[in-house]
Short mmCIF file of C-alpha atoms in Angstrom, two decimals:
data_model
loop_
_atom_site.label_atom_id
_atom_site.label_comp_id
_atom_site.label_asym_id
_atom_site.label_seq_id
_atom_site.Cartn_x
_atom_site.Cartn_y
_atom_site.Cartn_z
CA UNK A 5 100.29 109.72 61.93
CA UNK A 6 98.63 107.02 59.54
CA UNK A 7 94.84 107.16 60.09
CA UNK A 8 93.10 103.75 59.30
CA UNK A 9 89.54 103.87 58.82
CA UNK A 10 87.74 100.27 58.62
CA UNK A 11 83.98 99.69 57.44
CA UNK A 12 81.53 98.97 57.82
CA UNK A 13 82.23 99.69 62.15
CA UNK A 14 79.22 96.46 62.27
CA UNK A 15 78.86 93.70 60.22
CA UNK A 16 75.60 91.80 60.14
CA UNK A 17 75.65 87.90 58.79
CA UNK A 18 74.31 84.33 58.54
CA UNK A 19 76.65 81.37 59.54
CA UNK A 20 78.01 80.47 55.53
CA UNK A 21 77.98 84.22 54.38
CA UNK A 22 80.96 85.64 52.54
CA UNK A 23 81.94 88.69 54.62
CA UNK A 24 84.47 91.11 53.54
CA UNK A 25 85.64 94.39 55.69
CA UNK A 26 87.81 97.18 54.41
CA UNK A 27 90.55 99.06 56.20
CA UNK A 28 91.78 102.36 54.18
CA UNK A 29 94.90 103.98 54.94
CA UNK A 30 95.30 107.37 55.15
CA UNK A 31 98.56 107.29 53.06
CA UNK A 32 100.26 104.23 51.21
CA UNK A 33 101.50 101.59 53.64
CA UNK A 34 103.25 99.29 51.15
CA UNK A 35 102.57 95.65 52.29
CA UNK A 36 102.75 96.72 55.92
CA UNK A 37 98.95 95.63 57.07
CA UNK A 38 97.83 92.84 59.71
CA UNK A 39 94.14 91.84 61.03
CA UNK A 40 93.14 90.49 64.25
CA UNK A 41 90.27 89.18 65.68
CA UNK A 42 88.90 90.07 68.88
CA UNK A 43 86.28 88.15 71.28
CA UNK A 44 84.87 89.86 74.41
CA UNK A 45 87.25 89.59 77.50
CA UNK A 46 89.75 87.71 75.12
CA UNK A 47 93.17 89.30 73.88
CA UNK A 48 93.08 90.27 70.42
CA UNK A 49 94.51 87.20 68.02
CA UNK A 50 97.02 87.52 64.85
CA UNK A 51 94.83 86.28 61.87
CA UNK A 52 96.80 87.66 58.51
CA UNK A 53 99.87 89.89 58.56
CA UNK A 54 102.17 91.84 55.48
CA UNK A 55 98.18 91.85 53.24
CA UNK A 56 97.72 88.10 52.76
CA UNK A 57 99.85 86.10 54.70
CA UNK A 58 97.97 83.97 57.34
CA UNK A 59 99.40 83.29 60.21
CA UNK A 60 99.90 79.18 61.55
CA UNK A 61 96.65 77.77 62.95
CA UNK A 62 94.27 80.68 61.18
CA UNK A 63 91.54 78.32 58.94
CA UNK A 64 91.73 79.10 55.26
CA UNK A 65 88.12 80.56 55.05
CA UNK A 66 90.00 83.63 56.21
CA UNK A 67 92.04 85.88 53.67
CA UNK A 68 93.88 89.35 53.36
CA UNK A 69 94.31 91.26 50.21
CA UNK A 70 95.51 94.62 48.89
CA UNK A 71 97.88 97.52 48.57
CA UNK A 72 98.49 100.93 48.89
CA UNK A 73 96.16 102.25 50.93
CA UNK A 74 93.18 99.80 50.53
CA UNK A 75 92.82 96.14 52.22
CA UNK A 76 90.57 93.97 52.90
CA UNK A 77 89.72 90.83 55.52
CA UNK A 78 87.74 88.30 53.64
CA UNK A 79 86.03 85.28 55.49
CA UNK A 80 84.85 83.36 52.97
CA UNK A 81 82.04 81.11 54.83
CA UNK A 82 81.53 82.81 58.22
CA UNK A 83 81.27 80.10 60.89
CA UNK A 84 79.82 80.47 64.54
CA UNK A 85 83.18 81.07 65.77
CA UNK A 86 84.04 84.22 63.84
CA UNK A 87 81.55 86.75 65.50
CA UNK A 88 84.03 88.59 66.65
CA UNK A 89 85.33 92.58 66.44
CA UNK A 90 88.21 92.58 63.91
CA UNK A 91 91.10 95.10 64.09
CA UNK A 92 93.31 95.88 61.02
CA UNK A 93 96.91 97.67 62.34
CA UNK A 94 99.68 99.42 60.20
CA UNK A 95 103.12 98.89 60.92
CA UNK A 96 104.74 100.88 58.22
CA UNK A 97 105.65 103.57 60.14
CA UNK A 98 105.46 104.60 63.83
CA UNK A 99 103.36 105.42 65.60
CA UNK A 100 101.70 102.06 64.84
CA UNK A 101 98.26 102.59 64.10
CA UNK A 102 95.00 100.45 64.44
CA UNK A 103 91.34 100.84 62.58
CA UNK A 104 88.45 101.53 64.83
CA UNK A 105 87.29 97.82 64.02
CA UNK A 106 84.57 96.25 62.72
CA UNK A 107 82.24 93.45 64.83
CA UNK A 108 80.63 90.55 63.24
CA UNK A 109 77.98 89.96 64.70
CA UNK A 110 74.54 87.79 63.77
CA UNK A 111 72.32 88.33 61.47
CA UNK B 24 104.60 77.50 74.25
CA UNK B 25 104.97 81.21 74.31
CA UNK B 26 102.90 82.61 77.02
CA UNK B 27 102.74 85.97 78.32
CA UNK B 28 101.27 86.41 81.69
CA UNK B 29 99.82 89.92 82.93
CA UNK B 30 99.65 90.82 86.53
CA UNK B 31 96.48 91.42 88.53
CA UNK B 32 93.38 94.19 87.88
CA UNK B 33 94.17 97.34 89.61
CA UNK B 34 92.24 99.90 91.26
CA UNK B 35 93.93 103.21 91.65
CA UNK B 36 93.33 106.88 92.20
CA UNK B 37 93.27 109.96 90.23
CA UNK B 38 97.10 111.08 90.05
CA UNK B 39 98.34 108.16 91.32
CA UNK B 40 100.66 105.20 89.21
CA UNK B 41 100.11 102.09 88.19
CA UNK B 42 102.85 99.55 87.34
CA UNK B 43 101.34 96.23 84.90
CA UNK B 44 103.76 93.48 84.86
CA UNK B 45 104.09 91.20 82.14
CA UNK B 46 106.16 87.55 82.54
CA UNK B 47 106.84 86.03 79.52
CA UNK B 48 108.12 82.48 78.47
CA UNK B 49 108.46 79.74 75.65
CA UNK B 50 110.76 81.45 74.03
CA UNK B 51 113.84 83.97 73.63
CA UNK B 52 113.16 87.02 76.00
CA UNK B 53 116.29 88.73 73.91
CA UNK B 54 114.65 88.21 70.47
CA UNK B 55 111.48 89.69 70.28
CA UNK B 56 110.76 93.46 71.75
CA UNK B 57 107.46 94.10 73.95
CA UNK B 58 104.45 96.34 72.91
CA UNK B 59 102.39 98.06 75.03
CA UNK B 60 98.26 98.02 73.78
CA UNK B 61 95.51 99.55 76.04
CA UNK B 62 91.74 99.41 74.97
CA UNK B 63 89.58 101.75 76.89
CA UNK B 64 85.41 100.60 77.76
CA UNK B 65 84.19 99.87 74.23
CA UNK B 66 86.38 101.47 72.54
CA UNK B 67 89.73 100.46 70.47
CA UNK B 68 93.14 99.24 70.47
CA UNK B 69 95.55 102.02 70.81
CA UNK B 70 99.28 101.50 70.91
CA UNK B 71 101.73 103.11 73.57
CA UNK B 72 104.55 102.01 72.71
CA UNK B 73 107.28 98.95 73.34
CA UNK B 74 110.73 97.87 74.63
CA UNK B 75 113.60 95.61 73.24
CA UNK B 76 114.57 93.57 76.18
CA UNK B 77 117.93 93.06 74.95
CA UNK B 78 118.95 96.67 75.93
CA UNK B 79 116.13 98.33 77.53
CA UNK B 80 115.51 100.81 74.61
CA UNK B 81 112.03 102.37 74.06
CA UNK B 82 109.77 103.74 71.86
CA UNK B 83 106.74 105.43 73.16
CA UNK B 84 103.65 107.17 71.11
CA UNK B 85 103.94 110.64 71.44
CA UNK B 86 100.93 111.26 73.06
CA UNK B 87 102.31 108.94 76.08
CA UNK B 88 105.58 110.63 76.43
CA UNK B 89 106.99 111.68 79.41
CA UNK B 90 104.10 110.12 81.02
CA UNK B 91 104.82 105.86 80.59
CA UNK B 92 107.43 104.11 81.46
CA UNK B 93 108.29 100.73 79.85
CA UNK B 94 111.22 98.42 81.55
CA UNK B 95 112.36 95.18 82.37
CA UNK B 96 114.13 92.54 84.23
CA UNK B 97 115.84 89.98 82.04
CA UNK B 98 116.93 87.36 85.35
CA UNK B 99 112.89 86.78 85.55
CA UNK B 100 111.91 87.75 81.53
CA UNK B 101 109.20 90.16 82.46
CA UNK B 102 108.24 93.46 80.99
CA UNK B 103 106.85 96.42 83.10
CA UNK B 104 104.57 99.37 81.87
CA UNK B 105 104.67 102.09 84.66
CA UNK B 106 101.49 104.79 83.88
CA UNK B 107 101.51 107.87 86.04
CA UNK B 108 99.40 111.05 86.77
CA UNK B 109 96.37 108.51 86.03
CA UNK B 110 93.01 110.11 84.93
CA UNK B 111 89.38 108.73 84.76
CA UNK B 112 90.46 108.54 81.04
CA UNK B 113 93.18 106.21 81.63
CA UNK B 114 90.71 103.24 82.65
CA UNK B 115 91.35 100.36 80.29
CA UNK B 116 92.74 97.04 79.62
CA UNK B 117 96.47 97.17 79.36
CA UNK B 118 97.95 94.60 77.08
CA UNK B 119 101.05 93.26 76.51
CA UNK B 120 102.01 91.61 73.40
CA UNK B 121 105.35 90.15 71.73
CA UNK B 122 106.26 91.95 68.25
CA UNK B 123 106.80 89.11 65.74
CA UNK B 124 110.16 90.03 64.26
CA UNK B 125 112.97 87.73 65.58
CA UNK B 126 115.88 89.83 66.45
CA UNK B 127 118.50 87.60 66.06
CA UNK B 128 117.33 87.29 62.27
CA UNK B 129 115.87 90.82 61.12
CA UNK B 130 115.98 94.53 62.42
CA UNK B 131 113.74 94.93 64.73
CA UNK B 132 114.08 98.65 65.43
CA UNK B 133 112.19 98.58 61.51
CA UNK B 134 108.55 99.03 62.07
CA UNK B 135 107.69 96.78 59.10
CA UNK B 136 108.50 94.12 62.17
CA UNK B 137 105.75 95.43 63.91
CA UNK B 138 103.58 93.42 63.90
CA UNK B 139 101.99 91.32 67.33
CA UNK B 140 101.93 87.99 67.20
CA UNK B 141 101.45 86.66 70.92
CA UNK B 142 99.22 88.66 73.08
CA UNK B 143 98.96 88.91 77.07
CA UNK B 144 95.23 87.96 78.47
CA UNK B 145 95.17 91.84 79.44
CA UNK B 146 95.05 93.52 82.90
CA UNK B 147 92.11 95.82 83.45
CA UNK B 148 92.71 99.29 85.25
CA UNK B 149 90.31 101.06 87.06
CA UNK B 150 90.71 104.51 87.94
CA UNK B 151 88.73 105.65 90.62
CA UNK B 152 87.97 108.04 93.04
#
């Protein structure tokens, strides 16, 4: 099984702070990355899937980037909406796989 | 819009089964298969596994096999995930969630179509004694 480990597991910011979290794979998963972003009580929500694409609706401020076995979520001007636990998830190979997640919260 | 809409919080006994129903619409029941996503208290997401509603194939994690059971009924487009033998362990929020590959376009049996991009609001069971 593909082991993804994300860090830091918590995330302390300011509203406006570039925040970037890391999800490494234990082996290469090609392209084959998403990240979601989970609020308490809420379902977890699609925010960037195959490293950089971002899915319809997500703002800009957030990006994906990467390969191999190293990605990255990058918010690039965290607003009071985004603290939030974010998941990244491989689906290069089953058994699909997700990181232990990383929460936002505030500084 | 696509919705998918979980059944009720359950409260069940140690050994005992719980079946989480999941009605979908908005779109193509056919095209997309069904995941199954459970997040124990505080901890994280952890896949079990999903169905193609087309044909009622499966494809559970290992560690759930021969222990879940994942169906549905196409005349009302809802998805089932049957858990038995439950443990304390097995309290959680079940999830349902649509995998984003369109299976009138791409493979979906390919994992690389694995990813979720709808998600049910969760149903929460409680194992309890």
């Amino acid at each position: 099984d593909i082991q993804l480990t994300q860090s830091p597991s918590l995330l302390s910011a300011s509203v406006g702070d570039r925040v970037t979290i890391t999800c490494r794979a234990s082996q290469g998963i090609s392209s084959y990355v998403g990240w979601y972003q989970e609020k308490p009580g809420k379902a977890p929500k699609l925010l960037t899937y195959g490293v950089s694409t971002l899915r319809s609706g997500v703002p800009s401020r957030f990006s994906g980037s990467g390969s191999g076995t190293e990605f990255t979520l990058t918010i690039s001007s965290l607003q009071p909406e985004d603290f939030a636990t974010y998941y990244c998830q491989q689906f290069n190979s089953y058994p699909l796989t997700f990181g232990g997640g990383t929460k936002v919260d505030i500084k | 819009q696509v919705q998918l809409v979980q059944s009720g919080a359950e409260v069940q006994k140690p050994g005992a089964s719980v079946k989480v129903s999941c009605k979908t619409s908005g779109y193509s029941f056919n095209g997309h298969f069904l995941h199954w996503v459970r997040q124990a208290p505080g901890q994280g997401l952890e896949w079990m596994g999903w169905i193609n509603p087309a044909t009622g194939d499966t494809k559970y994690a290992q560690k759930f096999q021969g222990w879940v059971t994942m169906t549905r009924d196409t005349s009302i487009t809802t998805a089932y995930m049957e858990l038995s033998r439950l443990r304390f362990g097995d309290t959680a929020v079940y999830f349902c969630a649509r995998a984003a590959g369109d299976c009138t376009r791409v493979n979906c049996y390919d994992p690389s179509q694995h990813y979720m991009d709808v998600w049910g609001s969760g149903t929460t069971v409680t194992v309890s004694s």
